[in-house]
Amino acid sequence: MATIKTYPAARRFLGTPTDYVVHLRRGEVAHQGVGQAFWFRPATAVLSEVPATDQELPVLFHAITADHQDVTVQVNVTYRFDDPVKVSQRLDFGIFPARQNAGGAQGAGAVGTGRQQVATIIGQLAQSRAVDHVATLTLTDALELGVGQVRAVLTDALRGDARLQSTGIAVLGVHVLAIRPEADVEKALQTPVRERVQAEADRATYERRALAVERERAISENELASRIELATRREQLVAQEGVNARREAEEAAAAALVEARAAAERRDIGAASKAQEVRLLGEAEAAKDAAAMAVYAGMDRGTLLALAVRDAAGALPKIDNLTITPDMLTGALAAFTQATTGGAR
């Protein structure tokens, strides 16, 4: 907002870079532009301050669709004052001293109704064109296609409106933010979508559960297959251990049989050797005895008796006292004499 300083004979206007000032003196333009600074007399000057920046105008209104449904249309219009001088002549943007500042400066208060007039003009024009177009659409079409169609209709209508062009207002853009039905209708329309979304969520839940069950079943089958495989391998192991034990027993029995046969053969060989030894000893003894008998056969009785006594003496116990009877001495002497006699011959 511009600043007006008061002096005894005149006043000084200090503009801003965002407002376009138009200074009329006796109906003629004395100063105009952005960021102006000039002296003026309140008695002969008329000041108008038009915004030089882009302006945003939100518009909210109701419309009735072709199927008699009430919808709320929310629009935002961006506009600009292309010809501030023409705008100041057609609309009320006049400013007057409003308050005294420190140092003798006064703030220029915008008491004109230009902004409200622009809002009314653009709002009514946008509402009339949007209501006419929405009236040709059903509620479903308005909700699905209405945003783009209403934006196109309002853009063409506002940019081509003769009143706005003659006033010096240029519409830069139109944005349709929303077209919404009444709360209960919107809730009813949202119900199928909610049900469909809930059904999709339930289906996803069921699929997730089914997948979990399938995975659990696969895990159980894998565990069962593993257990069957382990049991099969255990059975094979037991069978193999039985075969190995049986083979070991057979091998041990065969080894024992070989050992027994070897022991029997050794015993047979030993018995045969012993029998041969005994036979040879017997034959030797028999030959000895036969030789002895052959020797004894040619001996006389006395010699045999002497030999018998000699042999018997070796087997007799210890004799401390020996008694010789006359009969025994007579026989022995007779035998000795006979032997001596025979030898002399």
Short mmCIF file of C-alpha atoms in Angstrom, two decimals:
data_model
loop_
_atom_site.label_atom_id
_atom_site.label_comp_id
_atom_site.label_asym_id
_atom_site.label_seq_id
_atom_site.Cartn_x
_atom_site.Cartn_y
_atom_site.Cartn_z
CA MET A 1 0.00 0.00 0.00
CA ALA A 2 1.26 3.45 -0.93
CA THR A 3 2.22 6.10 1.65
CA ILE A 4 1.04 9.69 1.61
CA LYS A 5 3.01 12.30 3.56
CA THR A 6 1.25 15.47 4.62
CA TYR A 7 2.90 18.91 4.41
CA PRO A 8 1.40 22.40 5.01
CA ALA A 9 0.70 23.25 1.40
CA ALA A 10 0.72 19.86 -0.35
CA ARG A 11 1.02 16.16 0.05
CA ARG A 12 3.52 13.66 -1.31
CA PHE A 13 2.58 10.24 -2.66
CA LEU A 14 5.07 7.34 -2.35
CA GLY A 15 4.01 4.28 -4.36
CA THR A 16 4.94 0.59 -4.11
CA PRO A 17 6.31 -1.81 -6.74
CA THR A 18 3.18 -3.99 -6.61
CA ASP A 19 0.50 -1.35 -7.21
CA TYR A 20 -0.24 0.76 -10.30
CA VAL A 21 -1.25 4.29 -9.37
CA VAL A 22 -3.29 6.62 -11.60
CA HIS A 23 -3.21 10.33 -10.64
CA LEU A 24 -5.96 12.42 -12.20
CA ARG A 25 -5.78 16.23 -12.00
CA ARG A 26 -8.98 17.93 -13.15
CA GLY A 27 -9.90 14.80 -15.10
CA GLU A 28 -6.56 14.45 -16.84
CA VAL A 29 -3.92 11.80 -16.10
CA ALA A 30 -1.04 13.53 -14.36
CA HIS A 31 0.91 10.53 -13.13
CA GLN A 32 0.59 6.78 -13.69
CA GLY A 33 2.72 3.70 -13.19
CA VAL A 34 4.27 1.44 -10.61
CA GLY A 35 6.48 2.83 -7.85
CA GLN A 36 5.55 6.44 -8.53
CA ALA A 37 6.41 9.36 -6.21
CA PHE A 38 4.89 12.80 -6.76
CA TRP A 39 3.33 15.85 -5.09
CA PHE A 40 -0.38 16.52 -5.30
CA ARG A 41 -3.06 18.76 -3.89
CA PRO A 42 -5.96 16.96 -2.23
CA ALA A 43 -8.44 19.51 -3.55
CA THR A 44 -7.67 18.82 -7.20
CA ALA A 45 -6.30 15.22 -7.22
CA VAL A 46 -7.99 11.86 -7.60
CA LEU A 47 -5.83 8.81 -6.86
CA SER A 48 -6.58 5.24 -7.90
CA GLU A 49 -4.36 2.30 -6.97
CA VAL A 50 -4.80 -0.88 -9.03
CA PRO A 51 -2.93 -4.09 -8.07
CA ALA A 52 -0.18 -4.91 -10.55
CA THR A 53 0.23 -8.50 -9.40
CA ASP A 54 -1.70 -11.60 -10.42
CA GLN A 55 -4.85 -12.07 -8.39
CA GLU A 56 -6.44 -15.32 -7.15
CA LEU A 57 -10.21 -15.55 -6.83
CA PRO A 58 -11.78 -18.66 -5.23
CA VAL A 59 -15.37 -19.31 -6.30
CA LEU A 60 -17.70 -21.82 -4.66
CA PHE A 61 -21.27 -22.45 -5.84
CA HIS A 62 -23.93 -25.13 -6.24
CA ALA A 63 -25.29 -26.60 -9.47
CA ILE A 64 -28.01 -29.10 -10.39
CA THR A 65 -27.24 -32.01 -12.70
CA ALA A 66 -29.51 -33.41 -15.40
CA ASP A 67 -30.75 -36.09 -12.99
CA HIS A 68 -31.65 -33.44 -10.36
CA GLN A 69 -28.68 -33.96 -8.06
CA ASP A 70 -27.11 -31.07 -6.20
CA VAL A 71 -23.34 -30.78 -6.60
CA THR A 72 -20.83 -28.29 -5.21
CA VAL A 73 -18.35 -26.80 -7.68
CA GLN A 74 -15.12 -25.32 -6.37
CA VAL A 75 -13.23 -23.10 -8.84
CA ASN A 76 -10.14 -20.92 -8.59
CA VAL A 77 -9.65 -18.14 -11.16
CA THR A 78 -6.33 -16.37 -11.74
CA TYR A 79 -6.58 -12.93 -13.37
CA ARG A 80 -4.61 -9.75 -13.94
CA PHE A 81 -5.37 -6.09 -14.68
CA ASP A 82 -3.95 -5.57 -18.17
CA ASP A 83 -5.06 -1.94 -18.50
CA PRO A 84 -4.91 -0.30 -15.03
CA VAL A 85 -6.06 3.07 -16.43
CA LYS A 86 -9.17 1.53 -17.95
CA VAL A 87 -9.77 -0.49 -14.78
CA SER A 88 -9.53 2.66 -12.66
CA GLN A 89 -12.11 4.31 -14.93
CA ARG A 90 -14.57 1.36 -14.90
CA LEU A 91 -14.16 0.15 -11.30
CA ASP A 92 -13.71 1.87 -7.98
CA PHE A 93 -10.05 1.63 -6.89
CA GLY A 94 -9.87 5.12 -5.40
CA ILE A 95 -7.63 5.73 -2.35
CA PHE A 96 -7.73 8.46 0.26
CA PRO A 97 -5.62 9.39 3.31
CA ALA A 98 -6.51 6.96 6.09
CA ARG A 99 -4.21 7.24 9.11
CA GLN A 100 -1.38 9.40 10.40
CA ASN A 101 2.02 7.67 10.74
CA ALA A 102 5.07 8.71 12.78
CA GLY A 103 6.94 11.57 11.19
CA GLY A 104 3.87 13.09 9.59
CA ALA A 105 3.34 10.23 7.08
CA GLN A 106 -0.12 8.85 6.38
CA GLY A 107 -1.00 5.46 5.02
CA ALA A 108 -3.18 5.46 1.96
CA GLY A 109 -6.28 3.44 2.77
CA ALA A 110 -7.99 1.63 -0.11
CA VAL A 111 -11.62 2.38 0.49
CA GLY A 112 -12.77 1.59 -3.05
CA THR A 113 -14.79 -1.53 -3.82
CA GLY A 114 -12.91 -2.52 -6.97
CA ARG A 115 -11.80 -5.92 -5.70
CA GLN A 116 -15.35 -6.82 -4.61
CA GLN A 117 -16.68 -5.70 -7.98
CA VAL A 118 -14.17 -7.89 -9.85
CA ALA A 119 -14.99 -10.84 -7.60
CA THR A 120 -18.71 -10.36 -8.27
CA ILE A 121 -18.27 -10.04 -12.04
CA ILE A 122 -15.98 -13.06 -12.42
CA GLY A 123 -17.87 -15.15 -9.85
CA GLN A 124 -21.27 -14.59 -11.45
CA LEU A 125 -19.92 -15.22 -14.93
CA ALA A 126 -18.15 -18.42 -13.86
CA GLN A 127 -21.16 -19.64 -11.91
CA SER A 128 -23.63 -19.02 -14.73
CA ARG A 129 -21.55 -20.82 -17.34
CA ALA A 130 -20.69 -23.72 -15.00
CA VAL A 131 -24.30 -24.19 -13.89
CA ASP A 132 -25.46 -24.25 -17.51
CA HIS A 133 -22.93 -26.90 -18.40
CA VAL A 134 -23.48 -29.05 -15.30
CA ALA A 135 -27.21 -29.03 -16.04
CA THR A 136 -26.46 -31.02 -19.20
CA LEU A 137 -24.56 -33.75 -17.33
CA THR A 138 -25.77 -36.59 -15.18
CA LEU A 139 -24.32 -36.99 -11.73
CA THR A 140 -22.04 -39.81 -12.86
CA ASP A 141 -20.76 -37.79 -15.84
CA ALA A 142 -20.33 -34.70 -13.69
CA LEU A 143 -18.21 -36.61 -11.20
CA GLU A 144 -16.19 -38.49 -13.80
CA LEU A 145 -15.84 -35.91 -16.60
CA GLY A 146 -17.14 -32.68 -15.14
CA VAL A 147 -13.83 -31.27 -13.87
CA GLY A 148 -12.18 -31.16 -17.27
CA GLN A 149 -15.30 -30.07 -19.13
CA VAL A 150 -16.17 -27.29 -16.69
CA ARG A 151 -12.57 -26.05 -16.76
CA ALA A 152 -12.63 -25.85 -20.55
CA VAL A 153 -16.03 -24.12 -20.61
CA LEU A 154 -15.02 -21.54 -17.98
CA THR A 155 -11.67 -20.83 -19.61
CA ASP A 156 -13.31 -20.08 -22.96
CA ALA A 157 -16.11 -18.08 -21.35
CA LEU A 158 -13.94 -15.92 -19.11
CA ARG A 159 -11.21 -15.24 -21.65
CA GLY A 160 -13.71 -14.36 -24.35
CA ASP A 161 -16.08 -12.29 -22.21
CA ALA A 162 -16.52 -8.81 -23.68
CA ARG A 163 -17.16 -7.11 -20.37
CA LEU A 164 -13.92 -8.33 -18.85
CA GLN A 165 -11.98 -7.33 -21.97
CA SER A 166 -13.52 -3.86 -22.01
CA THR A 167 -12.78 -3.47 -18.31
CA GLY A 168 -9.12 -4.35 -18.82
CA ILE A 169 -9.20 -7.67 -16.93
CA ALA A 170 -7.35 -10.66 -18.40
CA VAL A 171 -8.09 -14.16 -17.12
CA LEU A 172 -4.84 -16.11 -16.88
CA GLY A 173 -6.19 -19.50 -15.84
CA VAL A 174 -9.12 -21.43 -14.45
CA HIS A 175 -8.75 -24.38 -12.10
CA VAL A 176 -11.71 -26.56 -11.16
CA LEU A 177 -10.66 -28.00 -7.82
CA ALA A 178 -13.62 -30.26 -7.14
CA ILE A 179 -17.14 -31.24 -8.09
CA ARG A 180 -18.74 -33.02 -5.17
CA PRO A 181 -22.28 -34.22 -4.54
CA GLU A 182 -24.15 -33.95 -1.26
CA ALA A 183 -22.70 -35.83 1.70
CA ASP A 184 -25.28 -38.65 1.76
CA VAL A 185 -25.12 -39.10 -2.01
CA GLU A 186 -21.34 -39.09 -1.94
CA LYS A 187 -21.40 -41.68 0.83
CA ALA A 188 -23.84 -43.82 -1.18
CA LEU A 189 -21.63 -43.52 -4.25
CA GLN A 190 -18.59 -44.44 -2.22
CA THR A 191 -20.26 -47.55 -0.81
CA PRO A 192 -19.79 -49.78 -3.91
CA VAL A 193 -16.20 -48.66 -4.17
CA ARG A 194 -15.67 -49.34 -0.49
CA GLU A 195 -17.33 -52.74 -0.88
CA ARG A 196 -15.17 -53.50 -3.90
CA VAL A 197 -12.05 -52.38 -2.09
CA GLN A 198 -13.10 -54.43 0.94
CA ALA A 199 -13.77 -57.40 -1.32
CA GLU A 200 -10.34 -56.97 -2.87
CA ALA A 201 -8.84 -56.76 0.61
CA ASP A 202 -10.74 -59.89 1.68
CA ARG A 203 -9.66 -61.67 -1.48
CA ALA A 204 -6.08 -60.67 -0.84
CA THR A 205 -6.44 -61.90 2.74
CA TYR A 206 -7.91 -65.21 1.59
CA GLU A 207 -5.22 -65.59 -1.05
CA ARG A 208 -2.59 -64.82 1.54
CA ARG A 209 -4.09 -67.38 3.89
CA ALA A 210 -4.40 -69.91 1.07
CA LEU A 211 -0.81 -69.25 0.13
CA ALA A 212 0.21 -69.68 3.75
CA VAL A 213 -1.74 -72.96 3.95
CA GLU A 214 -0.20 -74.11 0.69
CA ARG A 215 3.25 -73.26 1.96
CA GLU A 216 2.55 -75.04 5.24
CA ARG A 217 1.32 -78.06 3.29
CA ALA A 218 4.44 -77.98 1.14
CA ILE A 219 6.56 -77.74 4.27
CA SER A 220 4.66 -80.65 5.84
CA GLU A 221 5.05 -82.69 2.66
CA ASN A 222 8.74 -81.91 2.60
CA GLU A 223 9.05 -82.91 6.25
CA LEU A 224 7.08 -86.12 5.59
CA ALA A 225 9.17 -86.86 2.51
CA SER A 226 12.29 -86.26 4.57
CA ARG A 227 11.03 -88.58 7.29
CA ILE A 228 10.14 -91.24 4.70
CA GLU A 229 13.55 -90.85 3.13
CA LEU A 230 15.21 -91.15 6.53
CA ALA A 231 13.11 -94.21 7.36
CA THR A 232 13.99 -95.77 4.00
CA ARG A 233 17.65 -95.08 4.54
CA ARG A 234 17.37 -96.42 8.10
CA GLU A 235 15.73 -99.58 6.72
CA GLN A 236 18.48 -99.91 4.15
CA LEU A 237 21.03 -99.34 6.90
CA VAL A 238 19.47 -102.03 9.10
CA ALA A 239 19.29 -104.44 6.16
CA GLN A 240 22.87 -103.69 5.25
CA GLU A 241 23.96 -104.10 8.85
CA GLY A 242 22.12 -107.46 8.93
CA VAL A 243 23.81 -108.53 5.72
CA ASN A 244 27.14 -107.41 7.13
CA ALA A 245 26.51 -109.26 10.41
CA ARG A 246 25.41 -112.37 8.58
CA ARG A 247 28.42 -112.15 6.34
CA GLU A 248 30.66 -111.64 9.35
CA ALA A 249 29.05 -114.66 11.05
CA GLU A 250 29.48 -116.73 7.90
CA GLU A 251 33.03 -115.60 7.57
CA ALA A 252 33.64 -116.33 11.27
CA ALA A 253 31.99 -119.76 10.90
CA ALA A 254 34.03 -120.45 7.80
CA ALA A 255 37.16 -119.34 9.59
CA ALA A 256 36.22 -121.49 12.60
CA LEU A 257 35.56 -124.42 10.30
CA VAL A 258 38.90 -123.97 8.62
CA GLU A 259 40.50 -123.65 12.04
CA ALA A 260 38.70 -126.78 13.25
CA ARG A 261 39.69 -128.66 10.13
CA ALA A 262 43.23 -127.50 10.55
CA ALA A 263 43.18 -128.49 14.23
CA ALA A 264 41.68 -131.89 13.31
CA GLU A 265 44.28 -132.38 10.65
CA ARG A 266 46.96 -131.36 13.12
CA ARG A 267 45.52 -133.79 15.64
CA ASP A 268 45.35 -136.51 12.97
CA ILE A 269 48.88 -135.80 11.94
CA GLY A 270 49.97 -135.78 15.59
CA ALA A 271 48.06 -139.00 16.31
CA ALA A 272 49.48 -140.63 13.21
CA SER A 273 52.94 -139.48 14.18
CA LYS A 274 52.45 -140.70 17.72
CA ALA A 275 51.00 -143.99 16.50
CA GLN A 276 53.93 -144.39 14.13
CA GLU A 277 56.26 -143.55 16.95
CA VAL A 278 54.51 -146.00 19.24
CA ARG A 279 54.56 -148.62 16.49
CA LEU A 280 58.19 -148.03 15.81
CA LEU A 281 58.94 -148.09 19.53
CA GLY A 282 56.88 -151.28 19.87
CA GLU A 283 58.64 -152.84 16.95
CA ALA A 284 61.95 -151.74 18.44
CA GLU A 285 60.95 -153.11 21.81
CA ALA A 286 59.68 -156.27 20.18
CA ALA A 287 62.92 -156.58 18.20
CA LYS A 288 64.85 -155.93 21.36
CA ASP A 289 62.83 -158.46 23.24
CA ALA A 290 63.18 -160.94 20.38
CA ALA A 291 66.91 -160.37 20.29
CA ALA A 292 67.04 -160.73 24.05
CA MET A 293 65.01 -163.89 23.90
CA ALA A 294 67.26 -165.19 21.20
CA VAL A 295 70.22 -164.50 23.44
CA TYR A 296 68.48 -165.96 26.45
CA ALA A 297 67.54 -169.05 24.51
CA GLY A 298 71.17 -170.20 24.30
CA MET A 299 71.96 -169.54 27.95
CA ASP A 300 71.87 -172.14 30.72
CA ARG A 301 69.65 -171.97 33.69
CA GLY A 302 72.20 -170.56 36.07
CA THR A 303 73.01 -167.65 33.83
CA LEU A 304 69.39 -166.86 33.38
CA LEU A 305 68.90 -167.09 37.10
CA ALA A 306 71.80 -164.76 37.68
CA LEU A 307 70.46 -162.28 35.20
CA ALA A 308 67.07 -162.57 36.77
CA VAL A 309 68.54 -161.92 40.15
CA ARG A 310 70.43 -158.95 38.78
CA ASP A 311 67.36 -157.50 37.23
CA ALA A 312 65.31 -158.20 40.28
CA ALA A 313 67.92 -156.63 42.49
CA GLY A 314 67.45 -153.35 40.81
CA ALA A 315 63.75 -153.42 41.62
CA LEU A 316 64.05 -154.71 45.15
CA PRO A 317 63.78 -152.38 48.10
CA LYS A 318 66.74 -151.59 50.32
CA ILE A 319 67.94 -154.72 52.17
CA ASP A 320 69.63 -154.14 55.46
CA ASN A 321 70.07 -157.80 56.44
CA LEU A 322 70.33 -160.85 54.12
CA THR A 323 69.82 -164.30 55.40
CA ILE A 324 71.14 -167.13 53.21
CA THR A 325 69.87 -170.55 54.01
CA PRO A 326 71.86 -173.74 53.39
CA ASP A 327 69.43 -174.74 50.72
CA MET A 328 69.91 -171.60 48.78
CA LEU A 329 73.70 -171.74 49.12
CA THR A 330 73.83 -175.35 48.10
CA GLY A 331 71.86 -174.70 44.97
CA ALA A 332 73.90 -171.68 44.06
CA LEU A 333 77.18 -173.45 44.56
CA ALA A 334 76.00 -176.39 42.55
CA ALA A 335 75.00 -174.17 39.75
CA PHE A 336 78.24 -172.31 39.85
CA THR A 337 80.26 -175.50 39.92
CA GLN A 338 78.34 -176.82 36.98
CA ALA A 339 78.88 -173.63 35.13
CA THR A 340 82.56 -173.65 35.77
CA THR A 341 82.89 -177.19 34.75
CA GLY A 342 81.05 -176.62 31.57
CA GLY A 343 83.22 -173.69 30.74
CA ALA A 344 86.39 -175.62 31.27
CA ARG A 345 85.30 -178.14 28.87
#
